[in-house]
Every structure is written in C-alpha cells, then in structure tokens.
Amino acid sequence: MKIQRRQALLLPLSLGFALTSCSLLATEFDARSYAMGGVGVTTADYVTASFHNPAMAAKHDVRDDFGLLAPVLGLQIDDENDLFNDLPSDPLELIGDKAYYEAGFGLVASVPTRYYSTNLFIKGYADSLAFADVVPGDINSKVSVYAISVLELGMTFARKFDTRYGGMHFGFSPKYNVISTYNYSEVVNDFDPDKYKDGASSDEKGFNLDLGMEMGLLYGLSVGAAVKNLIPQEVDLKPMNGSSASYTLHPVVTTGISWSSNYAMLAMDIDLNATQRYEDMNTLSGVGDSFDNTQMLKIGGEIGSESAVQFRAGYMYDLQGNKSQVFTAGVGLSPFNIFQLDLAASYGGSNKLGLAAQTMVWF
C-alpha cells in the first residue's frame, strides 16, 4: 500500500506527459523568474519574454544576438492536506482534502534585431487537481483526479519605440495549442493507482494570443502589462462515475513594476483578475467552482553580476486565498556571458515545494 500511495502521488505529475504524444509541457517555470517569486512582466529577458510578456522580446542591447533556451524544466507539488497518505483511513478524514500538481517543459529560440525581434517557442503546462469528494454516510464518496495539459507552439513579435524617458516596447504572441484533459474518479475504497489507465481523456485544438507592453521610466523604473490567452477557450472533461468538470483558459491580465541597476533588481507583479481553472464541477459534495481559483501577487529581487553569479529570492501570495504563501530562492551562473545556468526552488510548508532549472546559450 505504501508503494501504491507513492505512485498515486507521482502519477498526476506525469499525467500531462502521457496526454501529449511529444511530452512537451510547462507552466511558467522560467527558473530565473521562479526564483524571484514568479515576476516577469517587466523583468524577463528577450529570450524568456514569450513566457511572461511578449513586449520584453524587444528589450535587448545592440550587442545581443541569437539566444537559445533549451530546456526549462519545472515541477511543483502542493499537497498540504497529505491527501494520498490519508486514503487508507476513514473516508470522513478526507473531507476537504485537495492537492495540486504542476509540471513543465519549454524551449525558446530568439532572434533580436534593431527594429523587430522574434521568438519561436514551445511551452505549455500540466495542471492536475486531486480532491476528496466525500459526503458523510454516502457509500459512493469518491476521490477524483482532474488533469489538463496545454501544449503551445507559437511565435513572439516585438518592437521598441524610443521616447524622451526611455524605450517603449510592444509585443504579441500568436500560438497554436493542443488541450488534453483527463478524469479519474473512483469510489474511495476502490481508488487504485494501477487503474489510472481506466480514466476518461479527450483532446481539443485551437489558436490563442498573448499581448504585452513595457515602458522604461526615470531612475531605473519600469512598468508594464501583459494579457495571457486573450481568446477564452473551454474544454469539457469527460464524465466518470458521475464526476465531471470543464476547464476554461480565461484571459488573465498581469501588471508589473520594477527597479533595476547594474547589480540589483526589485520587482512586483500582480494579477488583476483570477485564473479560474476548473469550473462547472459536478460532484457529490457540491464543491464550488471557485475553490481552486488563483490570483497571484509576486515579489522578487536579484543581486549580482550578469557576467558571473546572481542570487535571487521571492515571495508568492494568492489573493483568492486558495493557496498558501510560498517563498522562493535560486542562483544563476553565467561565466563570462558564455552560457547561463539557472536553478530555483520554492517552499510553502509541508508537502508544498517546487524545483525549476534551465540552461541558455547565445551565439
């Protein structure tokens, strides 16, 4: 049973990889950003701009050349209720338990020029939610695992406009996506990790668009905004044992402000609206659609030399109150600006942690 519980914990992390044949996934696991609490609207570099704000692809020096991010990898677990280890116990002890799992992968090739800048990117994410759908006295009480993976292939186009105070940057990223869903819902006593293949899955394809702008101000200040998934896309999870839901990619608007100097940077990003995630949930216990909504406040900073080593730290807070606070830290190594290695980690309490890593080279 202990081995099975470990399999149950790890499976949602790999669900998204199984749902797409080419196994290309990611949340915004840019390791530099992740180490700084997830900020990126005004602090992403021209290569990682496609993950945070398309406009930042045009913010580069004249000496910057072709850049390649290959790859970025990330993993995040949020199981503070210890859901899977509670499974063998009384179902009543599961009431209210939930867990989140996210995994990621991404690639970016960037071509900056004096007038226009272009990125080609592959990115996406696997977003899994496991929760106890338990009603006292109901023998049909279940544990459900919902999962969605979004694979995106797109291009970023950006341009800089000079002003008396600094540059203004605008960008957009049209992208083609493949959305895959998975639903495994089973009565508590019959919940078996070895039977995940019996779950219900589906796939949908479509197009979407990200937009962004950034403006430099005096004294090293910068402000910006980005809109992710401008076109709403909804996909239904196939029902299983009376449990079903939908997942909608709603537009999310994020604003950012930062201050930077030659050796230090401080930044804050805030979502102006919530990421709504799973909706239209049909469950025994009447779980509300808003219990997994997130609206993030992100604060982070960096000190060090861009041609040697950088130290980073950050903080994430969910304004919707559905996820607990998270602290992040990381390091970047860039000897003589030949290549870049970024490592990051997060911690938010028991069973709530994450890791991210990436490499980048310039030609």
mmCIF file of C-alpha atoms in Angstrom:
data_model
loop_
_atom_site.group_PDB
_atom_site.id
_atom_site.type_symbol
_atom_site.label_atom_id
_atom_site.label_comp_id
_atom_site.label_asym_id
_atom_site.label_seq_id
_atom_site.Cartn_x
_atom_site.Cartn_y
_atom_site.Cartn_z
ATOM 1 C CA MET A 1 0.000 0.000 0.000
ATOM 2 C CA LYS A 2 2.864 2.414 0.740
ATOM 3 C CA ILE A 3 4.245 1.874 -2.762
ATOM 4 C CA GLN A 4 0.808 2.430 -4.286
ATOM 5 C CA ARG A 5 0.391 5.703 -2.391
ATOM 6 C CA ARG A 6 3.710 6.915 -3.748
ATOM 7 C CA GLN A 7 2.576 6.007 -7.261
ATOM 8 C CA ALA A 8 -0.653 7.897 -6.669
ATOM 9 C CA LEU A 9 1.304 10.953 -5.636
ATOM 10 C CA LEU A 10 3.615 10.867 -8.615
ATOM 11 C CA LEU A 11 1.071 9.976 -11.257
ATOM 12 C CA PRO A 12 -0.627 13.367 -11.602
ATOM 13 C CA LEU A 13 2.807 14.849 -12.214
ATOM 14 C CA SER A 14 3.237 12.622 -15.232
ATOM 15 C CA LEU A 15 -0.360 12.665 -16.459
ATOM 16 C CA GLY A 16 0.198 15.603 -18.744
ATOM 17 C CA PHE A 17 3.254 13.968 -20.282
ATOM 18 C CA ALA A 18 1.156 10.916 -21.104
ATOM 19 C CA LEU A 19 -1.652 13.043 -22.538
ATOM 20 C CA THR A 20 0.504 14.566 -25.269
ATOM 21 C CA SER A 21 2.472 12.294 -27.524
ATOM 22 C CA CYS A 22 5.512 14.566 -27.657
ATOM 23 C CA SER A 23 5.623 15.200 -23.892
ATOM 24 C CA LEU A 24 6.202 18.933 -24.126
ATOM 25 C CA LEU A 25 4.784 20.686 -21.078
ATOM 26 C CA ALA A 26 5.363 23.668 -18.813
ATOM 27 C CA THR A 27 3.854 26.164 -16.520
ATOM 28 C CA GLU A 28 5.777 29.436 -16.437
ATOM 29 C CA PHE A 29 8.726 27.600 -14.941
ATOM 30 C CA ASP A 30 11.376 30.041 -16.211
ATOM 31 C CA ALA A 31 13.885 29.270 -13.450
ATOM 32 C CA ARG A 32 15.158 32.846 -13.106
ATOM 33 C CA SER A 33 11.620 34.152 -12.688
ATOM 34 C CA TYR A 34 10.623 31.244 -10.447
ATOM 35 C CA ALA A 35 13.465 32.046 -8.051
ATOM 36 C CA MET A 36 12.131 35.610 -7.788
ATOM 37 C CA GLY A 37 8.591 34.668 -6.889
ATOM 38 C CA GLY A 38 7.404 34.410 -10.495
ATOM 39 C CA VAL A 39 7.879 38.062 -11.528
ATOM 40 C CA GLY A 40 8.491 38.632 -15.220
ATOM 41 C CA VAL A 41 6.221 41.304 -16.741
ATOM 42 C CA THR A 42 8.992 43.928 -16.606
ATOM 43 C CA THR A 43 11.996 41.723 -15.762
ATOM 44 C CA ALA A 44 12.006 38.912 -18.345
ATOM 45 C CA ASP A 45 14.928 38.984 -20.760
ATOM 46 C CA TYR A 46 14.438 38.933 -24.520
ATOM 47 C CA VAL A 47 14.660 35.121 -24.662
ATOM 48 C CA THR A 48 12.196 34.323 -21.850
ATOM 49 C CA ALA A 49 9.782 37.092 -22.914
ATOM 50 C CA SER A 50 7.452 34.554 -24.543
ATOM 51 C CA PHE A 51 6.729 33.106 -21.088
ATOM 52 C CA HIS A 52 5.824 36.384 -19.370
ATOM 53 C CA ASN A 53 5.373 39.440 -21.591
ATOM 54 C CA PRO A 54 5.852 39.394 -25.392
ATOM 55 C CA ALA A 55 6.975 43.035 -25.344
ATOM 56 C CA MET A 56 10.183 42.151 -23.483
ATOM 57 C CA ALA A 57 11.487 40.343 -26.581
ATOM 58 C CA ALA A 58 12.355 43.798 -27.948
ATOM 59 C CA LYS A 59 14.214 44.899 -24.801
ATOM 60 C CA HIS A 60 17.813 43.993 -25.517
ATOM 61 C CA ASP A 61 21.191 45.582 -26.169
ATOM 62 C CA VAL A 62 22.551 46.138 -29.663
ATOM 63 C CA ARG A 63 25.244 43.544 -28.920
ATOM 64 C CA ASP A 64 22.704 40.824 -28.065
ATOM 65 C CA ASP A 65 22.485 38.048 -30.629
ATOM 66 C CA PHE A 66 20.645 34.775 -31.244
ATOM 67 C CA GLY A 67 19.626 33.170 -27.953
ATOM 68 C CA LEU A 68 18.522 29.616 -27.205
ATOM 69 C CA LEU A 69 16.729 28.456 -24.062
ATOM 70 C CA ALA A 70 16.946 24.662 -24.102
ATOM 71 C CA PRO A 71 15.354 23.499 -21.976
ATOM 72 C CA VAL A 72 13.454 24.809 -18.973
ATOM 73 C CA LEU A 73 12.147 22.098 -16.633
ATOM 74 C CA GLY A 74 9.900 22.514 -13.614
ATOM 75 C CA LEU A 75 7.924 20.590 -11.035
ATOM 76 C CA GLN A 76 5.627 21.819 -8.266
ATOM 77 C CA ILE A 77 3.667 19.935 -5.569
ATOM 78 C CA ASP A 78 1.006 21.367 -3.255
ATOM 79 C CA ASP A 79 -0.413 18.604 -1.045
ATOM 80 C CA GLU A 80 -0.578 20.227 2.381
ATOM 81 C CA ASN A 81 -3.561 18.010 3.328
ATOM 82 C CA ASP A 82 -1.478 14.864 2.642
ATOM 83 C CA LEU A 83 -4.395 13.571 0.598
ATOM 84 C CA PHE A 84 -2.935 10.343 -0.734
ATOM 85 C CA ASN A 85 -1.482 9.160 2.565
ATOM 86 C CA ASP A 86 -4.958 9.600 4.113
ATOM 87 C CA LEU A 87 -6.616 7.268 1.591
ATOM 88 C CA PRO A 88 -6.440 4.037 3.675
ATOM 89 C CA SER A 89 -8.082 5.796 6.643
ATOM 90 C CA ASP A 90 -11.719 6.600 7.403
ATOM 91 C CA PRO A 91 -13.219 8.451 4.385
ATOM 92 C CA LEU A 92 -14.550 11.111 6.768
ATOM 93 C CA GLU A 93 -10.937 12.120 7.444
ATOM 94 C CA LEU A 94 -10.614 13.019 3.756
ATOM 95 C CA ILE A 95 -13.308 15.711 3.800
ATOM 96 C CA GLY A 96 -11.886 18.932 2.365
ATOM 97 C CA ASP A 97 -8.591 17.370 1.300
ATOM 98 C CA LYS A 98 -7.170 18.542 -2.025
ATOM 99 C CA ALA A 99 -3.825 18.574 -3.807
ATOM 100 C CA TYR A 100 -2.309 20.344 -6.829
ATOM 101 C CA TYR A 101 0.468 19.138 -9.118
ATOM 102 C CA GLU A 102 2.166 21.022 -11.935
ATOM 103 C CA ALA A 103 4.986 20.027 -14.278
ATOM 104 C CA GLY A 104 6.649 21.788 -17.153
ATOM 105 C CA PHE A 105 8.969 21.915 -20.122
ATOM 106 C CA GLY A 106 9.801 24.665 -22.611
ATOM 107 C CA LEU A 107 12.083 25.717 -25.464
ATOM 108 C CA VAL A 108 12.722 29.168 -26.968
ATOM 109 C CA ALA A 109 14.833 30.364 -29.903
ATOM 110 C CA SER A 110 15.211 34.156 -30.052
ATOM 111 C CA VAL A 111 16.373 36.422 -32.901
ATOM 112 C CA PRO A 112 16.742 40.057 -31.750
ATOM 113 C CA THR A 113 17.227 42.820 -34.327
ATOM 114 C CA ARG A 114 17.425 46.588 -34.194
ATOM 115 C CA TYR A 115 13.844 47.140 -35.375
ATOM 116 C CA TYR A 116 11.946 43.908 -34.729
ATOM 117 C CA SER A 117 12.564 40.917 -32.500
ATOM 118 C CA THR A 118 11.184 37.425 -32.975
ATOM 119 C CA ASN A 119 10.995 34.351 -30.748
ATOM 120 C CA LEU A 120 9.941 30.836 -31.681
ATOM 121 C CA PHE A 121 8.718 28.937 -28.640
ATOM 122 C CA ILE A 122 7.228 25.686 -27.422
ATOM 123 C CA LYS A 123 5.699 25.781 -23.980
ATOM 124 C CA GLY A 124 2.725 24.626 -22.008
ATOM 125 C CA TYR A 125 1.752 23.162 -18.681
ATOM 126 C CA ALA A 126 0.225 20.190 -16.898
ATOM 127 C CA ASP A 127 -2.240 21.272 -14.207
ATOM 128 C CA SER A 128 -3.571 18.416 -12.051
ATOM 129 C CA LEU A 129 -6.081 18.657 -9.221
ATOM 130 C CA ALA A 130 -6.887 15.807 -6.839
ATOM 131 C CA PHE A 131 -9.649 16.175 -4.251
ATOM 132 C CA ALA A 132 -11.804 14.112 -1.909
ATOM 133 C CA ASP A 133 -15.459 14.168 -2.995
ATOM 134 C CA VAL A 134 -16.769 12.806 0.292
ATOM 135 C CA VAL A 135 -20.277 13.015 1.801
ATOM 136 C CA PRO A 136 -20.827 11.509 5.305
ATOM 137 C CA GLY A 137 -22.846 8.317 5.063
ATOM 138 C CA ASP A 138 -22.663 8.117 1.258
ATOM 139 C CA ILE A 139 -21.053 4.869 0.101
ATOM 140 C CA ASN A 140 -20.437 6.499 -3.308
ATOM 141 C CA SER A 141 -17.972 9.029 -1.873
ATOM 142 C CA LYS A 142 -15.052 9.351 -4.278
ATOM 143 C CA VAL A 143 -11.546 10.628 -4.826
ATOM 144 C CA SER A 144 -11.213 12.476 -8.127
ATOM 145 C CA VAL A 145 -8.148 13.408 -10.145
ATOM 146 C CA TYR A 146 -8.650 16.038 -12.852
ATOM 147 C CA ALA A 147 -5.774 16.919 -15.157
ATOM 148 C CA ILE A 148 -5.257 19.212 -18.107
ATOM 149 C CA SER A 149 -2.206 19.790 -20.270
ATOM 150 C CA VAL A 150 -1.817 22.674 -22.705
ATOM 151 C CA LEU A 151 0.886 22.399 -25.341
ATOM 152 C CA GLU A 152 1.628 25.673 -27.156
ATOM 153 C CA LEU A 153 3.627 26.315 -30.312
ATOM 154 C CA GLY A 154 3.948 29.980 -31.218
ATOM 155 C CA MET A 155 5.965 32.995 -32.275
ATOM 156 C CA THR A 156 6.570 36.272 -30.492
ATOM 157 C CA PHE A 157 6.894 39.548 -32.393
ATOM 158 C CA ALA A 158 8.030 42.703 -30.612
ATOM 159 C CA ARG A 159 9.225 46.216 -31.388
ATOM 160 C CA LYS A 160 10.815 49.081 -29.494
ATOM 161 C CA PHE A 161 9.819 52.759 -29.748
ATOM 162 C CA ASP A 162 12.102 55.430 -28.283
ATOM 163 C CA THR A 163 10.770 58.208 -26.038
ATOM 164 C CA ARG A 164 12.440 61.055 -24.169
ATOM 165 C CA TYR A 165 12.406 58.976 -20.942
ATOM 166 C CA GLY A 166 13.321 55.591 -22.361
ATOM 167 C CA GLY A 167 12.076 52.838 -24.586
ATOM 168 C CA MET A 168 8.522 51.646 -25.018
ATOM 169 C CA HIS A 169 8.138 48.020 -26.047
ATOM 170 C CA PHE A 170 5.111 46.290 -27.550
ATOM 171 C CA GLY A 171 4.689 42.650 -28.482
ATOM 172 C CA PHE A 172 2.262 39.867 -29.285
ATOM 173 C CA SER A 173 2.433 36.080 -29.449
ATOM 174 C CA PRO A 174 0.031 34.146 -31.708
ATOM 175 C CA LYS A 175 0.055 30.477 -30.781
ATOM 176 C CA TYR A 176 -1.444 27.121 -31.696
ATOM 177 C CA ASN A 177 -2.386 24.911 -28.780
ATOM 178 C CA VAL A 178 -3.401 21.346 -28.023
ATOM 179 C CA ILE A 179 -5.508 20.966 -24.872
ATOM 180 C CA SER A 180 -5.717 17.488 -23.342
ATOM 181 C CA THR A 181 -7.910 16.510 -20.376
ATOM 182 C CA TYR A 182 -8.119 13.558 -18.021
ATOM 183 C CA ASN A 183 -10.630 12.488 -15.367
ATOM 184 C CA TYR A 184 -10.145 9.587 -12.973
ATOM 185 C CA SER A 185 -12.915 9.465 -10.339
ATOM 186 C CA GLU A 186 -13.381 6.358 -8.241
ATOM 187 C CA VAL A 187 -15.108 5.328 -5.005
ATOM 188 C CA VAL A 188 -12.686 5.814 -2.098
ATOM 189 C CA ASN A 189 -12.331 2.105 -1.266
ATOM 190 C CA ASP A 190 -11.779 1.210 -4.944
ATOM 191 C CA PHE A 191 -9.331 4.038 -5.740
ATOM 192 C CA ASP A 192 -6.318 2.243 -7.213
ATOM 193 C CA PRO A 193 -3.229 3.904 -8.777
ATOM 194 C CA ASP A 194 -2.780 0.881 -11.038
ATOM 195 C CA LYS A 195 -6.113 1.637 -12.731
ATOM 196 C CA TYR A 196 -5.424 5.192 -13.881
ATOM 197 C CA LYS A 197 -5.497 3.911 -17.455
ATOM 198 C CA ASP A 198 -9.244 3.451 -16.967
ATOM 199 C CA GLY A 199 -9.719 7.213 -16.699
ATOM 200 C CA ALA A 200 -11.524 9.292 -19.332
ATOM 201 C CA SER A 201 -9.450 11.533 -21.635
ATOM 202 C CA SER A 202 -10.060 13.958 -24.501
ATOM 203 C CA ASP A 203 -8.191 16.394 -26.763
ATOM 204 C CA GLU A 204 -9.019 19.720 -28.410
ATOM 205 C CA LYS A 205 -7.025 22.071 -30.630
ATOM 206 C CA GLY A 206 -7.209 25.807 -31.189
ATOM 207 C CA PHE A 207 -5.469 29.187 -31.511
ATOM 208 C CA ASN A 208 -4.856 31.929 -28.974
ATOM 209 C CA LEU A 209 -2.953 35.168 -28.453
ATOM 210 C CA ASP A 210 -0.835 36.885 -25.783
ATOM 211 C CA LEU A 211 -0.268 40.667 -25.736
ATOM 212 C CA GLY A 212 2.157 42.841 -23.811
ATOM 213 C CA MET A 213 3.721 46.251 -23.309
ATOM 214 C CA GLU A 214 6.529 47.675 -21.190
ATOM 215 C CA MET A 215 7.782 51.223 -20.678
ATOM 216 C CA GLY A 216 11.014 52.445 -19.147
ATOM 217 C CA LEU A 217 10.831 55.417 -16.777
ATOM 218 C CA LEU A 218 13.393 57.539 -14.959
ATOM 219 C CA TYR A 219 15.719 56.288 -12.208
ATOM 220 C CA GLY A 220 15.729 52.679 -13.376
ATOM 221 C CA LEU A 221 11.967 52.212 -13.013
ATOM 222 C CA SER A 222 9.885 50.215 -15.455
ATOM 223 C CA VAL A 223 6.154 49.458 -15.730
ATOM 224 C CA GLY A 224 4.294 47.018 -17.930
ATOM 225 C CA ALA A 225 1.285 44.802 -18.501
ATOM 226 C CA ALA A 226 0.583 41.504 -20.226
ATOM 227 C CA VAL A 227 -2.573 39.648 -21.248
ATOM 228 C CA LYS A 228 -2.393 35.852 -21.475
ATOM 229 C CA ASN A 229 -4.880 33.846 -23.576
ATOM 230 C CA LEU A 230 -6.851 36.747 -24.996
ATOM 231 C CA ILE A 231 -9.375 34.337 -26.569
ATOM 232 C CA PRO A 232 -11.347 32.293 -23.979
ATOM 233 C CA GLN A 233 -11.175 28.542 -24.628
ATOM 234 C CA GLU A 234 -13.299 25.991 -22.779
ATOM 235 C CA VAL A 235 -12.831 22.229 -22.811
ATOM 236 C CA ASP A 236 -15.017 19.657 -21.047
ATOM 237 C CA LEU A 237 -13.542 16.773 -19.098
ATOM 238 C CA LYS A 238 -15.226 13.503 -19.953
ATOM 239 C CA PRO A 239 -17.510 12.328 -17.105
ATOM 240 C CA MET A 240 -16.546 9.328 -14.993
ATOM 241 C CA ASN A 241 -18.679 7.782 -12.244
ATOM 242 C CA GLY A 242 -20.904 10.853 -12.100
ATOM 243 C CA SER A 243 -17.989 13.290 -11.720
ATOM 244 C CA SER A 244 -17.304 15.899 -14.398
ATOM 245 C CA ALA A 245 -15.997 19.432 -14.910
ATOM 246 C CA SER A 246 -14.789 21.893 -17.522
ATOM 247 C CA TYR A 247 -11.570 23.889 -17.807
ATOM 248 C CA THR A 248 -11.517 27.374 -19.315
ATOM 249 C CA LEU A 249 -8.487 29.351 -20.439
ATOM 250 C CA HIS A 250 -9.739 32.804 -19.474
ATOM 251 C CA PRO A 251 -7.780 35.970 -20.302
ATOM 252 C CA VAL A 252 -5.571 36.932 -17.346
ATOM 253 C CA VAL A 253 -4.190 40.477 -17.074
ATOM 254 C CA THR A 254 -0.966 40.959 -15.105
ATOM 255 C CA THR A 255 0.700 44.288 -14.362
ATOM 256 C CA GLY A 256 4.254 44.786 -13.195
ATOM 257 C CA ILE A 257 6.669 47.375 -11.855
ATOM 258 C CA SER A 258 10.401 47.061 -11.266
ATOM 259 C CA TRP A 259 13.546 48.967 -10.374
ATOM 260 C CA SER A 260 16.944 47.906 -11.636
ATOM 261 C CA SER A 261 20.590 48.965 -11.517
ATOM 262 C CA ASN A 262 23.824 47.382 -12.720
ATOM 263 C CA TYR A 263 23.948 44.928 -9.818
ATOM 264 C CA ALA A 264 20.455 44.708 -8.345
ATOM 265 C CA MET A 265 16.787 44.453 -9.274
ATOM 266 C CA LEU A 266 13.461 44.529 -7.382
ATOM 267 C CA ALA A 267 10.081 43.778 -8.947
ATOM 268 C CA MET A 268 6.405 43.191 -8.225
ATOM 269 C CA ASP A 269 3.737 41.603 -10.456
ATOM 270 C CA ILE A 270 0.043 41.361 -9.658
ATOM 271 C CA ASP A 271 -2.810 39.601 -11.475
ATOM 272 C CA LEU A 272 -5.739 41.965 -11.962
ATOM 273 C CA ASN A 273 -8.201 39.083 -12.263
ATOM 274 C CA ALA A 274 -8.336 35.466 -11.137
ATOM 275 C CA THR A 275 -7.233 32.408 -13.072
ATOM 276 C CA GLN A 276 -10.437 30.384 -12.861
ATOM 277 C CA ARG A 277 -9.140 26.932 -13.781
ATOM 278 C CA TYR A 278 -11.676 24.115 -13.185
ATOM 279 C CA GLU A 279 -15.361 25.089 -13.462
ATOM 280 C CA ASP A 280 -18.847 23.554 -13.831
ATOM 281 C CA MET A 281 -17.857 20.822 -11.376
ATOM 282 C CA ASN A 282 -20.479 18.098 -10.932
ATOM 283 C CA THR A 283 -19.624 16.451 -7.606
ATOM 284 C CA LEU A 284 -21.323 14.680 -4.702
ATOM 285 C CA SER A 285 -20.142 17.160 -2.115
ATOM 286 C CA GLY A 286 -21.064 20.234 -4.122
ATOM 287 C CA VAL A 287 -17.508 21.559 -4.444
ATOM 288 C CA GLY A 288 -17.711 25.174 -5.620
ATOM 289 C CA ASP A 289 -16.160 26.368 -8.852
ATOM 290 C CA SER A 290 -14.039 28.971 -7.064
ATOM 291 C CA PHE A 291 -12.168 26.729 -4.624
ATOM 292 C CA ASP A 292 -9.184 26.389 -6.984
ATOM 293 C CA ASN A 293 -9.137 29.955 -8.378
ATOM 294 C CA THR A 294 -5.829 31.787 -8.029
ATOM 295 C CA GLN A 295 -4.871 35.474 -8.300
ATOM 296 C CA MET A 296 -1.202 35.944 -7.617
ATOM 297 C CA LEU A 297 0.827 38.719 -6.039
ATOM 298 C CA LYS A 298 4.515 38.159 -6.781
ATOM 299 C CA ILE A 299 7.509 39.980 -5.314
ATOM 300 C CA GLY A 300 11.152 39.238 -6.048
ATOM 301 C CA GLY A 301 14.659 40.501 -6.442
ATOM 302 C CA GLU A 302 18.144 39.737 -7.694
ATOM 303 C CA ILE A 303 21.674 40.848 -6.845
ATOM 304 C CA GLY A 304 24.978 40.004 -8.518
ATOM 305 C CA SER A 305 26.940 40.396 -11.711
ATOM 306 C CA GLU A 306 25.366 39.452 -15.046
ATOM 307 C CA SER A 307 28.695 38.015 -16.184
ATOM 308 C CA ALA A 308 29.358 35.863 -13.126
ATOM 309 C CA VAL A 309 26.756 34.867 -10.497
ATOM 310 C CA GLN A 310 23.328 36.105 -9.403
ATOM 311 C CA PHE A 311 21.423 35.428 -6.167
ATOM 312 C CA ARG A 312 17.638 35.621 -6.132
ATOM 313 C CA ALA A 313 14.709 35.429 -3.737
ATOM 314 C CA GLY A 314 10.971 35.973 -3.938
ATOM 315 C CA TYR A 315 7.502 35.580 -2.477
ATOM 316 C CA MET A 316 4.133 34.471 -3.920
ATOM 317 C CA TYR A 317 0.731 35.119 -2.356
ATOM 318 C CA ASP A 318 -2.696 34.060 -3.635
ATOM 319 C CA LEU A 319 -5.154 36.960 -3.277
ATOM 320 C CA GLN A 320 -8.025 34.459 -3.619
ATOM 321 C CA GLY A 321 -6.828 32.645 -0.502
ATOM 322 C CA ASN A 322 -6.963 29.172 -2.050
ATOM 323 C CA LYS A 323 -3.218 28.554 -1.950
ATOM 324 C CA SER A 324 -0.899 29.319 0.933
ATOM 325 C CA GLN A 325 2.053 31.688 0.656
ATOM 326 C CA VAL A 326 5.251 30.479 -0.993
ATOM 327 C CA PHE A 327 8.871 31.585 -0.574
ATOM 328 C CA THR A 328 11.368 31.113 -3.386
ATOM 329 C CA ALA A 329 15.123 31.322 -3.901
ATOM 330 C CA GLY A 330 17.696 30.486 -6.529
ATOM 331 C CA VAL A 331 21.014 31.139 -8.156
ATOM 332 C CA GLY A 332 22.195 31.961 -11.663
ATOM 333 C CA LEU A 333 25.612 31.167 -13.113
ATOM 334 C CA SER A 334 26.783 32.989 -16.241
ATOM 335 C CA PRO A 335 30.593 32.819 -16.512
ATOM 336 C CA PHE A 336 31.800 35.491 -18.937
ATOM 337 C CA ASN A 337 28.302 35.561 -20.509
ATOM 338 C CA ILE A 338 29.125 32.394 -22.441
ATOM 339 C CA PHE A 339 26.132 30.476 -21.170
ATOM 340 C CA GLN A 340 23.559 30.701 -18.371
ATOM 341 C CA LEU A 341 22.506 28.081 -15.819
ATOM 342 C CA ASP A 342 19.583 28.955 -13.537
ATOM 343 C CA LEU A 343 18.370 26.901 -10.567
ATOM 344 C CA ALA A 344 15.371 27.678 -8.363
ATOM 345 C CA ALA A 345 13.311 26.183 -5.548
ATOM 346 C CA SER A 346 10.161 27.060 -3.626
ATOM 347 C CA TYR A 347 8.777 26.159 -0.203
ATOM 348 C CA GLY A 348 5.377 26.876 1.297
ATOM 349 C CA GLY A 349 5.133 24.376 4.138
ATOM 350 C CA SER A 350 4.579 20.641 4.492
ATOM 351 C CA ASN A 351 4.281 18.862 1.104
ATOM 352 C CA LYS A 352 4.367 22.196 -0.719
ATOM 353 C CA LEU A 353 7.536 22.616 -2.753
ATOM 354 C CA GLY A 354 8.850 23.130 -6.255
ATOM 355 C CA LEU A 355 12.009 22.970 -8.366
ATOM 356 C CA ALA A 356 12.995 24.561 -11.668
ATOM 357 C CA ALA A 357 16.128 24.554 -13.829
ATOM 358 C CA GLN A 358 17.147 25.864 -17.226
ATOM 359 C CA THR A 359 20.114 26.465 -19.495
ATOM 360 C CA MET A 360 20.585 29.243 -22.011
ATOM 361 C CA VAL A 361 23.235 29.967 -24.619
ATOM 362 C CA TRP A 362 23.928 32.839 -27.001
ATOM 363 C CA PHE A 363 25.503 32.727 -30.456
#
